[in-house]
Amino acid sequence: MGTIAALVCRASLLLLLYIFVGYPLIAWLCAKVMRRPVRKQPILPTVSIIIVVRDGVQHIRAKLKNLRALDYPPEYIEVIVACDGCKDRTAALVRHAHDARVRVLEFPVARGKALCLNDAVATARGEVLLMTDVQHKLSPLALRELVDNLGDPRVGAVSGSLELENVNSTFGHGVSAYWHYEKFIRHQESRCGSSIGVCGALYAVRNELYKPLPAATLLDDVLVPMDVAATGRRVVFEPRAIAWGETAQAPMEEQPRRLRAMVGCFQLMDVAPWLLSPARNPLWFQFMSHKMLRLLAPWLLLSLLLSCTYLARQHIAYGAMLAGLLACAGVVAIERARPDAGRWLPVRLMVAFFYLNLYAAQASIAYARSRGEHLW
């Protein structure tokens, strides 16, 4: 039993180090050694801006105003607002926007984002599709910055950069730090090839490369770019195309969004099993390292804790590792009792790390129970 426990401990530790340190380092080194610059060109294709919304009456006026402020010829833009089972006045407000470029698709019964995107794209006249959502504000130059990347014929999709505003809590600061870490990885992937996933609040894709999504798809911001990469085109990250949004300030506020995202990662194995095939997925190594292995992290942490507990009396190294794990858990407990402890960066990072892995564990359980349950 001791030998098995030691193997479990070492394997869990090595995999965790690879997931959170090793793969980002590999991506950074590849970006340094095998850099593939994007040949940006100032082009002016027609653009269809697509927003799928459910009960967005609080945000839709501001969103349409924000889109009118984009630095792009108005005659080259159309805006399609797909109302997915809206029970409020969102559709009416869109119709009364008095803008001939804006039209609404109204679905009385909620169908899910994927089907609404498919129907909106089917009616889109633009050469480029700009996907955004109702809550996030776009920088005036966001559309031009994205489109200029498509001036390189090798590029099929471009992700913008989400910047978080009004971050006031320990948890919020931790999530903000995690998001900077995530953007770093995507940027490195982009510099040497293609990034895995795009920013759901802001991304552009060539219309002819959009492949209709399976009805149950939760993560269009992963499956759409992976479909693009499967055609041989690149998916790149553009840090100058900015969308601003707010993050949750408390763990329970963030939980629904994170659970949906993580259940969506599990769901990709059902709706797009080809992603798991190294023969069919040209970004298989990046996809497995960046997305799939992270889903194992909470269970690797649990196996590390249990194996260290079993081995702690046999060797001081395992005892020290156990003490370190318990100290990290203690930091989270201290922050809950003394929120002022969150002014220290290590505390913020530990709190965010704890909750994000807790949500990953909850997502794996929810997925195992529901298997295909329709979530917005």
Short mmCIF file of C-alpha atoms in Angstrom, two decimals:
data_model
loop_
_atom_site.label_atom_id
_atom_site.label_comp_id
_atom_site.label_asym_id
_atom_site.label_seq_id
_atom_site.Cartn_x
_atom_site.Cartn_y
_atom_site.Cartn_z
CA MET A 1 0.00 0.00 0.00
CA GLY A 2 2.86 2.36 0.79
CA THR A 3 4.34 1.95 -2.68
CA ILE A 4 0.98 2.57 -4.36
CA ALA A 5 0.35 5.63 -2.21
CA ALA A 6 3.78 7.01 -3.07
CA LEU A 7 3.15 6.51 -6.80
CA VAL A 8 -0.25 8.19 -6.52
CA CYS A 9 1.29 11.09 -4.63
CA ARG A 10 4.10 11.65 -7.11
CA ALA A 11 1.88 11.25 -10.17
CA SER A 12 -0.71 13.68 -8.77
CA LEU A 13 1.95 16.25 -7.92
CA LEU A 14 3.65 15.98 -11.32
CA LEU A 15 0.37 16.31 -13.20
CA LEU A 16 -0.67 19.34 -11.14
CA LEU A 17 2.69 20.98 -11.79
CA TYR A 18 2.34 20.25 -15.50
CA ILE A 19 -1.21 21.65 -15.69
CA PHE A 20 -0.56 24.94 -13.90
CA VAL A 21 3.18 25.54 -14.50
CA GLY A 22 4.58 23.16 -17.09
CA TYR A 23 2.15 23.74 -19.93
CA PRO A 24 2.19 27.57 -19.61
CA LEU A 25 6.00 27.37 -19.66
CA ILE A 26 5.93 25.15 -22.76
CA ALA A 27 3.55 27.59 -24.47
CA TRP A 28 5.86 30.50 -23.60
CA LEU A 29 8.94 28.69 -24.91
CA CYS A 30 7.16 27.73 -28.14
CA ALA A 31 6.13 31.36 -28.62
CA LYS A 32 9.77 32.39 -28.23
CA VAL A 33 11.25 29.72 -30.50
CA MET A 34 8.51 29.17 -33.09
CA ARG A 35 6.86 32.57 -33.30
CA ARG A 36 4.42 33.03 -36.20
CA PRO A 37 3.56 36.73 -36.52
CA VAL A 38 0.18 37.69 -37.91
CA ARG A 39 0.40 39.78 -41.09
CA LYS A 40 -2.27 42.31 -40.15
CA GLN A 41 -3.80 44.33 -42.97
CA PRO A 42 -6.25 47.27 -42.78
CA ILE A 43 -9.26 45.70 -44.52
CA LEU A 44 -12.96 46.66 -44.47
CA PRO A 45 -15.18 43.60 -44.84
CA THR A 46 -18.88 43.76 -44.09
CA VAL A 47 -19.59 42.69 -40.50
CA SER A 48 -22.60 41.08 -38.84
CA ILE A 49 -22.60 41.73 -35.10
CA ILE A 50 -24.52 38.97 -33.32
CA ILE A 51 -25.87 39.19 -29.79
CA VAL A 52 -27.82 36.35 -28.16
CA VAL A 53 -29.70 37.64 -25.14
CA ARG A 54 -32.19 36.47 -22.58
CA ASP A 55 -34.02 39.15 -20.58
CA GLY A 56 -31.49 41.88 -21.31
CA VAL A 57 -33.71 44.92 -20.82
CA GLN A 58 -31.26 46.47 -18.34
CA HIS A 59 -28.38 46.42 -20.80
CA ILE A 60 -29.69 46.47 -24.38
CA ARG A 61 -29.95 50.26 -24.81
CA ALA A 62 -26.39 50.79 -23.56
CA LYS A 63 -25.14 47.92 -25.73
CA LEU A 64 -26.65 49.31 -28.93
CA LYS A 65 -25.25 52.76 -28.09
CA ASN A 66 -21.84 51.20 -27.53
CA LEU A 67 -21.99 49.43 -30.91
CA ARG A 68 -22.87 52.69 -32.65
CA ALA A 69 -19.65 54.15 -31.23
CA LEU A 70 -17.41 51.57 -32.91
CA ASP A 71 -14.77 53.10 -35.17
CA TYR A 72 -15.94 51.32 -38.32
CA PRO A 73 -17.96 52.51 -41.34
CA PRO A 74 -21.63 52.21 -40.28
CA GLU A 75 -22.71 51.10 -43.76
CA TYR A 76 -20.52 48.01 -43.43
CA ILE A 77 -22.24 46.85 -40.21
CA GLU A 78 -25.46 45.06 -39.39
CA VAL A 79 -26.56 44.07 -35.88
CA ILE A 80 -28.62 40.95 -35.19
CA VAL A 81 -30.14 40.58 -31.73
CA ALA A 82 -31.47 37.07 -31.05
CA CYS A 83 -33.89 37.09 -28.11
CA ASP A 84 -33.94 33.61 -26.61
CA GLY A 85 -37.20 33.28 -24.72
CA CYS A 86 -37.12 36.84 -23.42
CA LYS A 87 -39.97 37.59 -20.99
CA ASP A 88 -39.16 41.29 -20.75
CA ARG A 89 -39.14 44.19 -23.25
CA THR A 90 -35.74 43.47 -24.81
CA ALA A 91 -37.14 42.78 -28.28
CA ALA A 92 -39.40 45.85 -28.18
CA LEU A 93 -36.48 48.10 -27.23
CA VAL A 94 -34.43 46.74 -30.13
CA ARG A 95 -37.28 47.40 -32.55
CA HIS A 96 -37.61 50.97 -31.29
CA ALA A 97 -33.88 51.67 -31.65
CA HIS A 98 -34.62 53.54 -34.92
CA ASP A 99 -31.53 52.07 -36.56
CA ALA A 100 -32.03 50.38 -39.93
CA ARG A 101 -28.90 48.31 -39.36
CA VAL A 102 -30.38 46.60 -36.30
CA ARG A 103 -32.86 43.75 -36.50
CA VAL A 104 -34.23 41.32 -33.99
CA LEU A 105 -34.87 37.58 -34.11
CA GLU A 106 -37.40 36.71 -31.45
CA PHE A 107 -37.83 33.16 -30.16
CA PRO A 108 -40.78 32.99 -27.71
CA VAL A 109 -39.57 29.71 -26.21
CA ALA A 110 -35.99 29.47 -24.92
CA ARG A 111 -33.89 27.33 -27.27
CA GLY A 112 -30.37 27.85 -25.95
CA LYS A 113 -27.54 30.00 -27.21
CA ALA A 114 -26.20 27.52 -29.76
CA LEU A 115 -29.42 27.28 -31.79
CA CYS A 116 -29.94 31.04 -31.62
CA LEU A 117 -26.42 31.60 -32.93
CA ASN A 118 -27.04 29.15 -35.75
CA ASP A 119 -30.22 30.93 -36.82
CA ALA A 120 -28.66 34.37 -36.53
CA VAL A 121 -25.65 33.33 -38.62
CA ALA A 122 -27.97 31.81 -41.23
CA THR A 123 -29.48 35.27 -41.80
CA ALA A 124 -26.21 37.20 -41.49
CA ARG A 125 -25.05 39.05 -44.59
CA GLY A 126 -21.60 40.06 -43.32
CA GLU A 127 -18.35 38.53 -44.48
CA VAL A 128 -17.23 38.57 -40.84
CA LEU A 129 -19.24 37.58 -37.77
CA LEU A 130 -18.59 39.54 -34.58
CA MET A 131 -19.86 37.65 -31.54
CA THR A 132 -20.48 39.66 -28.40
CA ASP A 133 -22.92 39.73 -25.50
CA VAL A 134 -25.28 42.26 -24.05
CA GLN A 135 -23.44 43.04 -20.82
CA HIS A 136 -19.93 43.90 -22.00
CA LYS A 137 -18.80 47.26 -23.36
CA LEU A 138 -16.47 47.22 -26.36
CA SER A 139 -13.62 49.65 -26.96
CA PRO A 140 -14.18 51.90 -30.02
CA LEU A 141 -11.27 50.28 -31.88
CA ALA A 142 -12.19 46.70 -30.96
CA LEU A 143 -13.78 45.78 -34.28
CA ARG A 144 -10.99 47.30 -36.41
CA GLU A 145 -8.32 45.53 -34.35
CA LEU A 146 -10.04 42.18 -34.79
CA VAL A 147 -10.71 42.62 -38.49
CA ASP A 148 -7.13 43.70 -39.26
CA ASN A 149 -5.99 40.26 -38.11
CA LEU A 150 -8.31 38.72 -40.69
CA GLY A 151 -6.32 40.61 -43.30
CA ASP A 152 -3.94 37.68 -42.95
CA PRO A 153 -5.57 34.90 -45.03
CA ARG A 154 -4.13 32.28 -42.68
CA VAL A 155 -6.28 33.61 -39.81
CA GLY A 156 -9.85 32.36 -39.46
CA ALA A 157 -10.90 33.66 -36.05
CA VAL A 158 -9.71 36.34 -33.64
CA SER A 159 -10.32 36.70 -29.92
CA GLY A 160 -10.55 39.98 -28.09
CA SER A 161 -9.34 40.62 -24.56
CA LEU A 162 -11.65 40.87 -21.55
CA GLU A 163 -10.66 43.50 -18.99
CA LEU A 164 -12.33 43.33 -15.58
CA GLU A 165 -13.60 46.49 -13.89
CA ASN A 166 -14.65 47.43 -10.36
CA VAL A 167 -12.76 44.59 -8.68
CA ASN A 168 -13.27 45.25 -4.98
CA SER A 169 -13.13 41.99 -3.04
CA THR A 170 -10.50 39.39 -2.21
CA PHE A 171 -12.28 36.85 -4.39
CA GLY A 172 -12.66 39.36 -7.23
CA HIS A 173 -8.96 40.20 -7.17
CA GLY A 174 -8.14 36.51 -7.21
CA VAL A 175 -10.38 35.88 -10.22
CA SER A 176 -8.82 38.90 -11.96
CA ALA A 177 -5.34 37.46 -11.37
CA TYR A 178 -6.49 34.08 -12.71
CA TRP A 179 -7.89 35.75 -15.82
CA HIS A 180 -4.56 37.51 -16.47
CA TYR A 181 -2.90 34.09 -16.16
CA GLU A 182 -5.40 32.61 -18.62
CA LYS A 183 -4.87 35.44 -21.13
CA PHE A 184 -1.10 34.95 -20.87
CA ILE A 185 -1.49 31.32 -21.93
CA ARG A 186 -3.83 32.18 -24.82
CA HIS A 187 -1.46 34.88 -26.01
CA GLN A 188 1.48 32.47 -26.05
CA GLU A 189 -0.55 29.85 -27.90
CA SER A 190 -1.58 32.48 -30.43
CA ARG A 191 1.98 33.70 -31.01
CA CYS A 192 3.15 30.28 -32.15
CA GLY A 193 -0.04 28.98 -33.76
CA SER A 194 -3.58 29.02 -32.44
CA SER A 195 -5.14 29.73 -29.08
CA ILE A 196 -7.53 27.26 -27.46
CA GLY A 197 -10.78 29.13 -27.03
CA VAL A 198 -11.71 32.75 -27.48
CA CYS A 199 -13.25 35.45 -25.30
CA GLY A 200 -16.99 34.83 -25.42
CA ALA A 201 -17.67 38.53 -24.89
CA LEU A 202 -15.76 39.51 -28.04
CA TYR A 203 -14.54 37.44 -30.96
CA ALA A 204 -14.68 37.53 -34.75
CA VAL A 205 -14.82 34.67 -37.23
CA ARG A 206 -15.03 34.48 -41.01
CA ASN A 207 -18.64 33.78 -41.97
CA GLU A 208 -17.73 30.96 -44.37
CA LEU A 209 -15.86 29.13 -41.59
CA TYR A 210 -18.72 29.11 -39.11
CA LYS A 211 -20.01 25.57 -38.67
CA PRO A 212 -23.50 25.20 -37.13
CA LEU A 213 -23.24 24.19 -33.51
CA PRO A 214 -24.86 21.08 -32.04
CA ALA A 215 -28.05 22.07 -30.24
CA ALA A 216 -26.81 21.39 -26.71
CA THR A 217 -23.47 23.21 -27.04
CA LEU A 218 -22.67 25.38 -24.02
CA LEU A 219 -19.23 26.67 -25.05
CA ASP A 220 -19.45 28.27 -28.47
CA ASP A 221 -16.29 30.18 -27.49
CA VAL A 222 -14.39 26.87 -27.55
CA LEU A 223 -16.14 24.85 -30.25
CA VAL A 224 -16.35 27.62 -32.88
CA PRO A 225 -12.59 28.34 -32.81
CA MET A 226 -11.76 24.63 -32.70
CA ASP A 227 -13.90 24.12 -35.82
CA VAL A 228 -11.97 26.96 -37.46
CA ALA A 229 -8.63 25.41 -36.50
CA ALA A 230 -9.78 22.08 -37.96
CA THR A 231 -9.95 23.80 -41.38
CA GLY A 232 -6.27 24.71 -41.14
CA ARG A 233 -6.82 28.39 -40.29
CA ARG A 234 -5.32 30.05 -37.23
CA VAL A 235 -7.17 31.30 -34.16
CA VAL A 236 -5.32 34.29 -32.73
CA PHE A 237 -5.54 36.57 -29.72
CA GLU A 238 -5.65 40.36 -30.15
CA PRO A 239 -4.92 42.16 -26.84
CA ARG A 240 -5.79 45.58 -28.32
CA ALA A 241 -9.40 44.57 -29.00
CA ILE A 242 -10.91 45.12 -25.57
CA ALA A 243 -14.22 44.28 -23.94
CA TRP A 244 -14.86 45.62 -20.44
CA GLY A 245 -16.91 43.74 -17.90
CA GLU A 246 -17.33 43.16 -14.19
CA THR A 247 -16.43 40.06 -12.26
CA ALA A 248 -18.30 38.53 -9.35
CA GLN A 249 -17.19 39.85 -5.98
CA ALA A 250 -18.20 36.77 -3.98
CA PRO A 251 -17.79 33.02 -4.61
CA MET A 252 -21.53 32.32 -4.74
CA GLU A 253 -22.01 35.00 -7.40
CA GLU A 254 -19.36 33.41 -9.61
CA GLN A 255 -20.47 29.82 -9.09
CA PRO A 256 -23.25 29.59 -11.76
CA ARG A 257 -21.03 31.01 -14.51
CA ARG A 258 -18.06 28.82 -13.64
CA LEU A 259 -20.21 25.69 -13.34
CA ARG A 260 -21.70 26.35 -16.76
CA ALA A 261 -18.25 26.84 -18.30
CA MET A 262 -16.81 23.71 -16.72
CA VAL A 263 -19.84 21.53 -17.45
CA GLY A 264 -19.48 22.85 -21.00
CA CYS A 265 -15.92 21.52 -21.14
CA PHE A 266 -17.12 18.05 -20.14
CA GLN A 267 -19.98 18.34 -22.62
CA LEU A 268 -17.54 18.89 -25.51
CA MET A 269 -16.68 15.20 -25.25
CA ASP A 270 -20.30 14.43 -26.22
CA VAL A 271 -21.02 17.10 -28.85
CA ALA A 272 -17.56 17.06 -30.47
CA PRO A 273 -15.77 13.78 -29.67
CA TRP A 274 -13.33 14.45 -32.52
CA LEU A 275 -11.61 16.95 -30.23
CA LEU A 276 -10.20 14.01 -28.26
CA SER A 277 -8.61 12.43 -31.34
CA PRO A 278 -5.00 13.39 -32.10
CA ALA A 279 -5.63 12.27 -35.69
CA ARG A 280 -8.58 14.66 -36.20
CA ASN A 281 -7.78 17.57 -33.91
CA PRO A 282 -4.73 19.56 -35.12
CA LEU A 283 -4.56 21.27 -31.71
CA TRP A 284 -4.96 18.07 -29.71
CA PHE A 285 -1.92 18.59 -27.46
CA GLN A 286 -2.90 22.16 -26.60
CA PHE A 287 -6.57 21.24 -26.13
CA MET A 288 -5.82 18.37 -23.76
CA SER A 289 -3.23 20.36 -21.81
CA HIS A 290 -5.18 23.61 -21.60
CA LYS A 291 -8.75 22.38 -21.22
CA MET A 292 -9.23 18.72 -20.44
CA LEU A 293 -6.48 18.15 -17.90
CA ARG A 294 -7.68 21.10 -15.82
CA LEU A 295 -10.91 19.22 -15.20
CA LEU A 296 -8.86 16.60 -13.33
CA ALA A 297 -7.16 19.15 -11.06
CA PRO A 298 -9.57 18.98 -8.07
CA TRP A 299 -9.38 15.18 -8.01
CA LEU A 300 -5.60 15.28 -8.33
CA LEU A 301 -5.53 17.64 -5.35
CA LEU A 302 -7.73 15.25 -3.39
CA SER A 303 -5.58 12.24 -4.25
CA LEU A 304 -2.47 14.23 -3.30
CA LEU A 305 -4.00 15.13 0.06
CA LEU A 306 -5.09 11.58 0.82
CA SER A 307 -1.81 9.97 -0.24
CA CYS A 308 0.22 12.50 1.74
CA THR A 309 -1.95 11.86 4.79
CA TYR A 310 -1.28 8.13 4.49
CA LEU A 311 2.49 8.60 3.98
CA ALA A 312 3.13 11.46 6.41
CA ARG A 313 4.30 9.15 9.21
CA GLN A 314 6.67 7.28 6.93
CA HIS A 315 8.74 10.15 5.54
CA ILE A 316 9.26 13.75 6.52
CA ALA A 317 8.89 14.93 2.91
CA TYR A 318 5.30 13.70 2.75
CA GLY A 319 4.63 15.25 6.14
CA ALA A 320 5.93 18.58 4.91
CA MET A 321 3.79 18.32 1.78
CA LEU A 322 0.72 17.55 3.89
CA ALA A 323 1.48 20.51 6.14
CA GLY A 324 1.72 22.74 3.07
CA LEU A 325 -1.64 21.57 1.73
CA LEU A 326 -3.31 22.09 5.09
CA ALA A 327 -1.72 25.53 5.39
CA CYS A 328 -3.17 26.52 2.02
CA ALA A 329 -6.60 25.33 3.12
CA GLY A 330 -6.11 27.26 6.34
CA VAL A 331 -5.43 30.45 4.38
CA VAL A 332 -8.87 30.14 2.75
CA ALA A 333 -10.50 29.59 6.15
CA ILE A 334 -8.68 32.60 7.61
CA GLU A 335 -9.81 34.83 4.75
CA ARG A 336 -13.43 33.85 5.36
CA ALA A 337 -13.09 34.75 9.03
CA ARG A 338 -10.90 37.82 8.47
CA PRO A 339 -11.62 39.40 5.06
CA ASP A 340 -8.90 42.01 5.64
CA ALA A 341 -6.35 39.21 5.10
CA GLY A 342 -7.26 39.44 1.44
CA ARG A 343 -5.03 42.48 0.98
CA TRP A 344 -2.13 40.06 0.55
CA LEU A 345 -1.69 38.74 -3.01
CA PRO A 346 -0.90 35.11 -1.98
CA VAL A 347 -4.17 35.02 -0.04
CA ARG A 348 -6.13 36.31 -3.05
CA LEU A 349 -4.57 33.73 -5.33
CA MET A 350 -5.16 30.88 -2.89
CA VAL A 351 -8.82 31.83 -2.39
CA ALA A 352 -9.45 31.98 -6.15
CA PHE A 353 -7.54 28.71 -6.73
CA PHE A 354 -9.57 26.95 -4.03
CA TYR A 355 -12.96 28.05 -5.34
CA LEU A 356 -12.19 27.51 -9.02
CA ASN A 357 -11.15 23.94 -8.28
CA LEU A 358 -14.17 23.46 -6.03
CA TYR A 359 -16.38 24.53 -8.94
CA ALA A 360 -14.53 22.12 -11.24
CA ALA A 361 -15.30 19.26 -8.84
CA GLN A 362 -18.95 20.33 -8.61
CA ALA A 363 -19.13 20.56 -12.40
CA SER A 364 -17.84 17.02 -12.86
CA ILE A 365 -20.48 15.73 -10.43
CA ALA A 366 -23.23 17.81 -12.06
CA TYR A 367 -22.25 16.57 -15.50
CA ALA A 368 -22.17 12.94 -14.39
CA ARG A 369 -25.69 13.35 -13.01
CA SER A 370 -27.25 15.35 -15.83
CA ARG A 371 -25.35 14.29 -19.00
CA GLY A 372 -26.71 16.73 -21.53
CA GLU A 373 -29.03 18.80 -19.36
CA HIS A 374 -29.80 22.00 -21.24
CA LEU A 375 -28.17 25.01 -19.54
CA TRP A 376 -28.04 28.68 -20.59
#
